[in-house]
Amino acid sequence: MRREKKQSGNETGMMSVEAVLALVPFLLVILGIISFTNIYMVHNRIQYAMFEAGSQLSAYTYLYQALGIREGDQALGKDIDSNTEKVDAVLDAYETFTDETSLENGKTMVEKAVDFVSDPKEAVANLLYLAIEHGEEALKDYLVGLLGGSLMEVYLDQSYDPYNQMDADTYLKKYGVVDGFSGLSFDNSNFLSDDDYRIIDIVVEYDLEIYFFKLFLKDPTIHVVQRCTIPAWLDGDGEKIQQSR
């Protein structure tokens, strides 16, 4: 009888050890599933907000077309292209030289630079037009970040939910977005900066904290980049409507 009890005790101990060994991986799997489900949910929600914000911006660009701003922008773009050829040639030669340092590339760069400074008046005009080009692009990018961000905040807001009311910032923090809504970066977005002045390109970058990674990594965050590219509405199909007289 004593021997049977001893064996029973050993079996109970083994079962306890096995249960613990099986429980730990099981809990890790469950935690991993929850963490990656959160990633999917916040990614999907942000993508939805980006699409809706881009769609609204696309509709608003009708004013950009109707008020004649686009036509003026295109004329300015052609003016800039024709007056920055020499400085662009110098910059292209410099990039080629830095990508592949060689005597031939260095010689080409020097030749382009000498040609650029040969006419000081033209050189100053080139630089002024280049500054205008970069200033205009920076202003557009700032506007798409400002307007797109404001519109996205509306679609990320969960205040309508009677059981779990959260504003956009609280919602993003709950799902691990570092710094919440202020952690969303729109720096690489572009607004009507393509050759035809038709594309709205919203790019959102943020750091997402993965709770599962906290168990293994010192830095449990991943960098996420999401993009939504939408054509501007402008004049619809591109053909102007002829008014009847």
Coordinates of C-alpha atoms in Angstrom, one line a residue:
M1 CA 0.0 0.0 0.0
R2 CA 2.8 2.4 0.8
R3 CA 4.4 1.7 -2.5
E4 CA 1.2 2.5 -4.4
K5 CA 0.8 5.8 -2.6
K6 CA 4.4 6.7 -3.4
Q7 CA 3.8 6.0 -7.1
S8 CA 0.6 7.9 -7.0
G9 CA 2.4 10.9 -5.5
N10 CA 5.0 10.8 -8.2
E11 CA 2.4 10.6 -10.9
T12 CA 0.6 13.6 -9.4
G13 CA 3.9 15.6 -9.3
M14 CA 4.7 14.7 -12.9
M15 CA 1.2 15.8 -14.0
S16 CA 1.7 19.1 -12.2
V17 CA 5.0 19.7 -14.0
E18 CA 3.5 18.7 -17.3
A19 CA 0.5 21.0 -16.7
V20 CA 2.8 24.0 -16.0
L21 CA 5.0 23.2 -19.0
A22 CA 1.9 23.0 -21.2
L23 CA 0.3 26.1 -19.7
V24 CA 3.2 28.5 -20.4
P25 CA 3.3 28.0 -24.2
F26 CA -0.5 28.1 -24.3
L27 CA -0.6 31.5 -22.5
L28 CA 2.1 32.8 -24.8
V29 CA 0.1 31.7 -27.9
I30 CA -3.0 33.4 -26.5
L31 CA -1.1 36.6 -25.7
G32 CA 0.4 36.5 -29.2
I33 CA -3.0 36.1 -30.9
I34 CA -4.4 39.1 -28.8
S35 CA -1.4 41.3 -29.7
F36 CA -1.4 40.6 -33.4
T37 CA -5.2 41.0 -33.5
N38 CA -4.7 44.5 -32.0
I39 CA -2.2 45.2 -34.7
Y40 CA -4.7 44.2 -37.4
M41 CA -7.5 46.3 -35.8
V42 CA -5.5 49.5 -35.4
H43 CA -4.0 49.1 -38.9
N44 CA -7.4 48.6 -40.5
R45 CA -8.9 51.5 -38.6
I46 CA -6.1 53.9 -39.6
Q47 CA -6.3 52.7 -43.2
Y48 CA -10.1 53.4 -43.2
A49 CA -9.6 56.9 -41.8
M50 CA -6.9 57.6 -44.4
F51 CA -9.2 56.6 -47.2
E52 CA -12.1 58.6 -46.0
A53 CA -9.9 61.6 -45.4
G54 CA -8.4 61.3 -48.8
S55 CA -11.8 61.0 -50.4
Q56 CA -13.0 64.2 -48.8
L57 CA -9.8 66.0 -49.8
S58 CA -10.4 64.8 -53.3
A59 CA -13.8 66.3 -53.4
Y60 CA -12.5 69.6 -52.0
T61 CA -10.0 69.9 -54.9
Y62 CA -12.9 70.9 -57.2
L63 CA -12.4 74.4 -55.8
Y64 CA -8.7 74.1 -56.7
Q65 CA -9.7 73.6 -60.3
A66 CA -12.8 75.8 -60.4
L67 CA -11.0 78.9 -59.0
G68 CA -8.2 78.6 -61.6
I69 CA -5.5 77.8 -59.0
R70 CA -4.5 74.6 -60.7
E71 CA -4.0 76.3 -64.1
G72 CA -1.8 78.9 -62.4
D73 CA 0.1 76.2 -60.6
Q74 CA 0.7 74.4 -63.9
A75 CA 2.0 77.6 -65.5
L76 CA 4.3 78.2 -62.5
G77 CA 5.5 74.6 -62.7
K78 CA 6.5 75.0 -66.4
D79 CA 8.2 78.4 -65.6
I80 CA 10.1 76.7 -62.8
D81 CA 11.2 73.8 -65.0
S82 CA 12.5 76.1 -67.7
N83 CA 14.4 78.3 -65.2
T84 CA 16.0 75.6 -63.1
E85 CA 17.6 73.5 -65.9
K86 CA 21.2 74.4 -65.0
V87 CA 20.9 74.1 -61.2
D88 CA 19.1 70.8 -61.7
A89 CA 21.9 69.6 -64.0
V90 CA 24.4 70.5 -61.2
L91 CA 22.4 68.6 -58.6
D92 CA 22.0 65.6 -60.8
A93 CA 25.7 65.5 -61.5
Y94 CA 26.5 65.8 -57.8
E95 CA 24.1 62.9 -57.0
T96 CA 25.8 60.8 -59.8
F97 CA 29.2 61.6 -58.3
T98 CA 28.2 60.7 -54.8
D99 CA 26.6 57.4 -56.0
E100 CA 29.7 56.4 -58.0
T101 CA 32.8 58.4 -57.3
S102 CA 35.0 58.5 -60.4
L103 CA 37.2 60.9 -62.3
E104 CA 34.7 61.1 -65.2
N105 CA 31.8 61.9 -62.9
G106 CA 33.8 64.4 -61.0
K107 CA 34.8 66.1 -64.2
T108 CA 31.2 66.3 -65.3
M109 CA 30.1 67.8 -62.0
V110 CA 32.8 70.5 -62.3
E111 CA 31.8 71.3 -65.9
K112 CA 28.1 71.7 -64.9
A113 CA 29.0 73.9 -61.9
V114 CA 31.2 76.1 -64.0
D115 CA 28.4 76.4 -66.6
F116 CA 26.0 77.3 -63.8
V117 CA 28.1 80.1 -62.3
S118 CA 29.2 81.5 -65.7
D119 CA 26.1 83.8 -65.7
P120 CA 25.6 85.1 -62.2
K121 CA 22.3 86.7 -63.0
E122 CA 20.9 83.5 -64.4
A123 CA 22.3 81.5 -61.5
V124 CA 20.5 83.7 -59.0
A125 CA 17.3 83.4 -61.0
N126 CA 17.7 79.6 -61.0
L127 CA 18.2 79.5 -57.2
L128 CA 15.1 81.7 -56.7
Y129 CA 12.9 79.5 -58.8
L130 CA 14.3 76.4 -57.0
A131 CA 13.4 78.0 -53.7
I132 CA 9.9 78.8 -54.9
E133 CA 9.5 75.2 -56.1
H134 CA 10.6 73.7 -52.7
G135 CA 8.5 76.3 -50.8
E136 CA 5.4 75.5 -52.8
E137 CA 5.9 71.7 -52.2
A138 CA 6.5 72.2 -48.5
L139 CA 3.3 74.3 -48.2
K140 CA 1.3 71.6 -50.0
D141 CA 2.8 68.8 -47.9
Y142 CA 2.0 70.8 -44.7
L143 CA -1.6 71.4 -45.9
V144 CA -2.2 67.7 -46.6
G145 CA -0.8 66.8 -43.2
L146 CA -2.9 69.4 -41.5
L147 CA -6.2 68.8 -43.3
G148 CA -5.7 65.1 -43.7
G149 CA -4.8 64.7 -40.0
S150 CA -7.9 66.7 -38.9
L151 CA -10.2 64.6 -41.1
M152 CA -8.6 61.4 -39.9
E153 CA -9.1 62.4 -36.3
V154 CA -12.9 62.5 -36.9
Y155 CA -12.9 58.9 -38.4
L156 CA -10.7 57.6 -35.6
D157 CA -13.0 59.0 -32.9
Q158 CA -15.0 56.4 -31.0
S159 CA -17.2 58.7 -28.9
Y160 CA -20.3 57.4 -30.6
D161 CA -19.9 54.0 -29.0
P162 CA -22.1 54.0 -25.9
Y163 CA -20.2 51.1 -24.3
N164 CA -16.6 52.2 -24.9
Q165 CA -16.5 56.0 -25.7
M166 CA -13.0 57.1 -26.7
D167 CA -11.6 60.0 -28.6
A168 CA -9.0 59.4 -31.4
D169 CA -6.0 59.9 -29.1
T170 CA -7.3 57.6 -26.4
Y171 CA -8.2 54.9 -29.0
L172 CA -4.8 54.9 -30.5
K173 CA -3.0 54.8 -27.2
K174 CA -5.2 51.9 -26.1
Y175 CA -4.1 49.9 -29.1
G176 CA -0.4 50.6 -28.6
V177 CA 0.3 53.6 -30.9
V178 CA 3.2 55.5 -29.2
D179 CA 2.1 59.0 -28.2
G180 CA -1.4 58.4 -29.5
F181 CA -2.7 60.7 -32.3
S182 CA 0.3 63.1 -32.0
G183 CA 2.5 60.0 -32.8
L184 CA 1.1 59.9 -36.3
S185 CA 3.5 61.5 -38.8
F186 CA 2.4 62.9 -42.2
D187 CA 5.9 64.1 -43.2
N188 CA 6.1 62.0 -46.4
S189 CA 2.6 62.9 -47.7
N190 CA 2.3 64.7 -51.0
F191 CA -0.6 66.9 -52.2
L192 CA -0.9 67.5 -56.0
S193 CA 2.8 67.4 -56.4
D194 CA 2.9 65.1 -59.4
D195 CA 3.4 66.3 -63.0
D196 CA -0.3 66.5 -63.7
Y197 CA -1.3 68.0 -60.2
R198 CA -3.8 65.2 -59.7
I199 CA -2.6 62.9 -57.0
I200 CA -3.3 63.0 -53.3
D201 CA -0.8 60.8 -51.5
I202 CA -1.3 60.4 -47.8
V203 CA 1.5 58.6 -46.0
V204 CA 1.1 58.0 -42.2
E205 CA 4.0 56.7 -40.1
Y206 CA 3.9 55.7 -36.4
D207 CA 5.5 53.4 -33.9
L208 CA 3.3 50.6 -32.5
E209 CA 4.0 49.0 -29.2
I210 CA 3.5 45.2 -29.3
Y211 CA 2.7 43.8 -25.8
F212 CA 3.8 40.3 -26.8
F213 CA 7.3 41.6 -27.6
K214 CA 7.7 43.0 -24.1
L215 CA 8.3 39.5 -22.9
F216 CA 11.4 39.0 -25.1
L217 CA 12.7 42.4 -26.5
K218 CA 14.0 45.5 -24.8
D219 CA 12.3 47.7 -27.5
P220 CA 8.8 46.2 -28.1
T221 CA 7.9 48.7 -30.8
I222 CA 7.7 48.3 -34.6
H223 CA 7.6 51.1 -37.2
V224 CA 4.5 51.1 -39.4
V225 CA 4.0 52.9 -42.7
Q226 CA 0.6 53.1 -44.3
R227 CA -0.3 54.8 -47.6
C228 CA -3.4 55.9 -49.4
T229 CA -3.2 57.3 -52.9
I230 CA -6.3 58.9 -54.3
P231 CA -6.8 61.0 -57.5
A232 CA -8.1 64.5 -57.1
W233 CA -11.6 65.1 -58.4
L234 CA -10.7 68.4 -60.1
D235 CA -12.8 68.6 -63.4
G236 CA -14.1 65.1 -63.3
D237 CA -13.1 63.2 -66.4
G238 CA -10.7 66.0 -67.4
E239 CA -12.9 67.5 -70.1
K240 CA -14.3 70.9 -69.5
I241 CA -18.1 71.4 -69.9
Q242 CA -19.0 73.8 -72.7
Q243 CA -21.7 76.2 -71.6
S244 CA -24.5 76.6 -74.0
R245 CA -25.4 80.2 -75.1

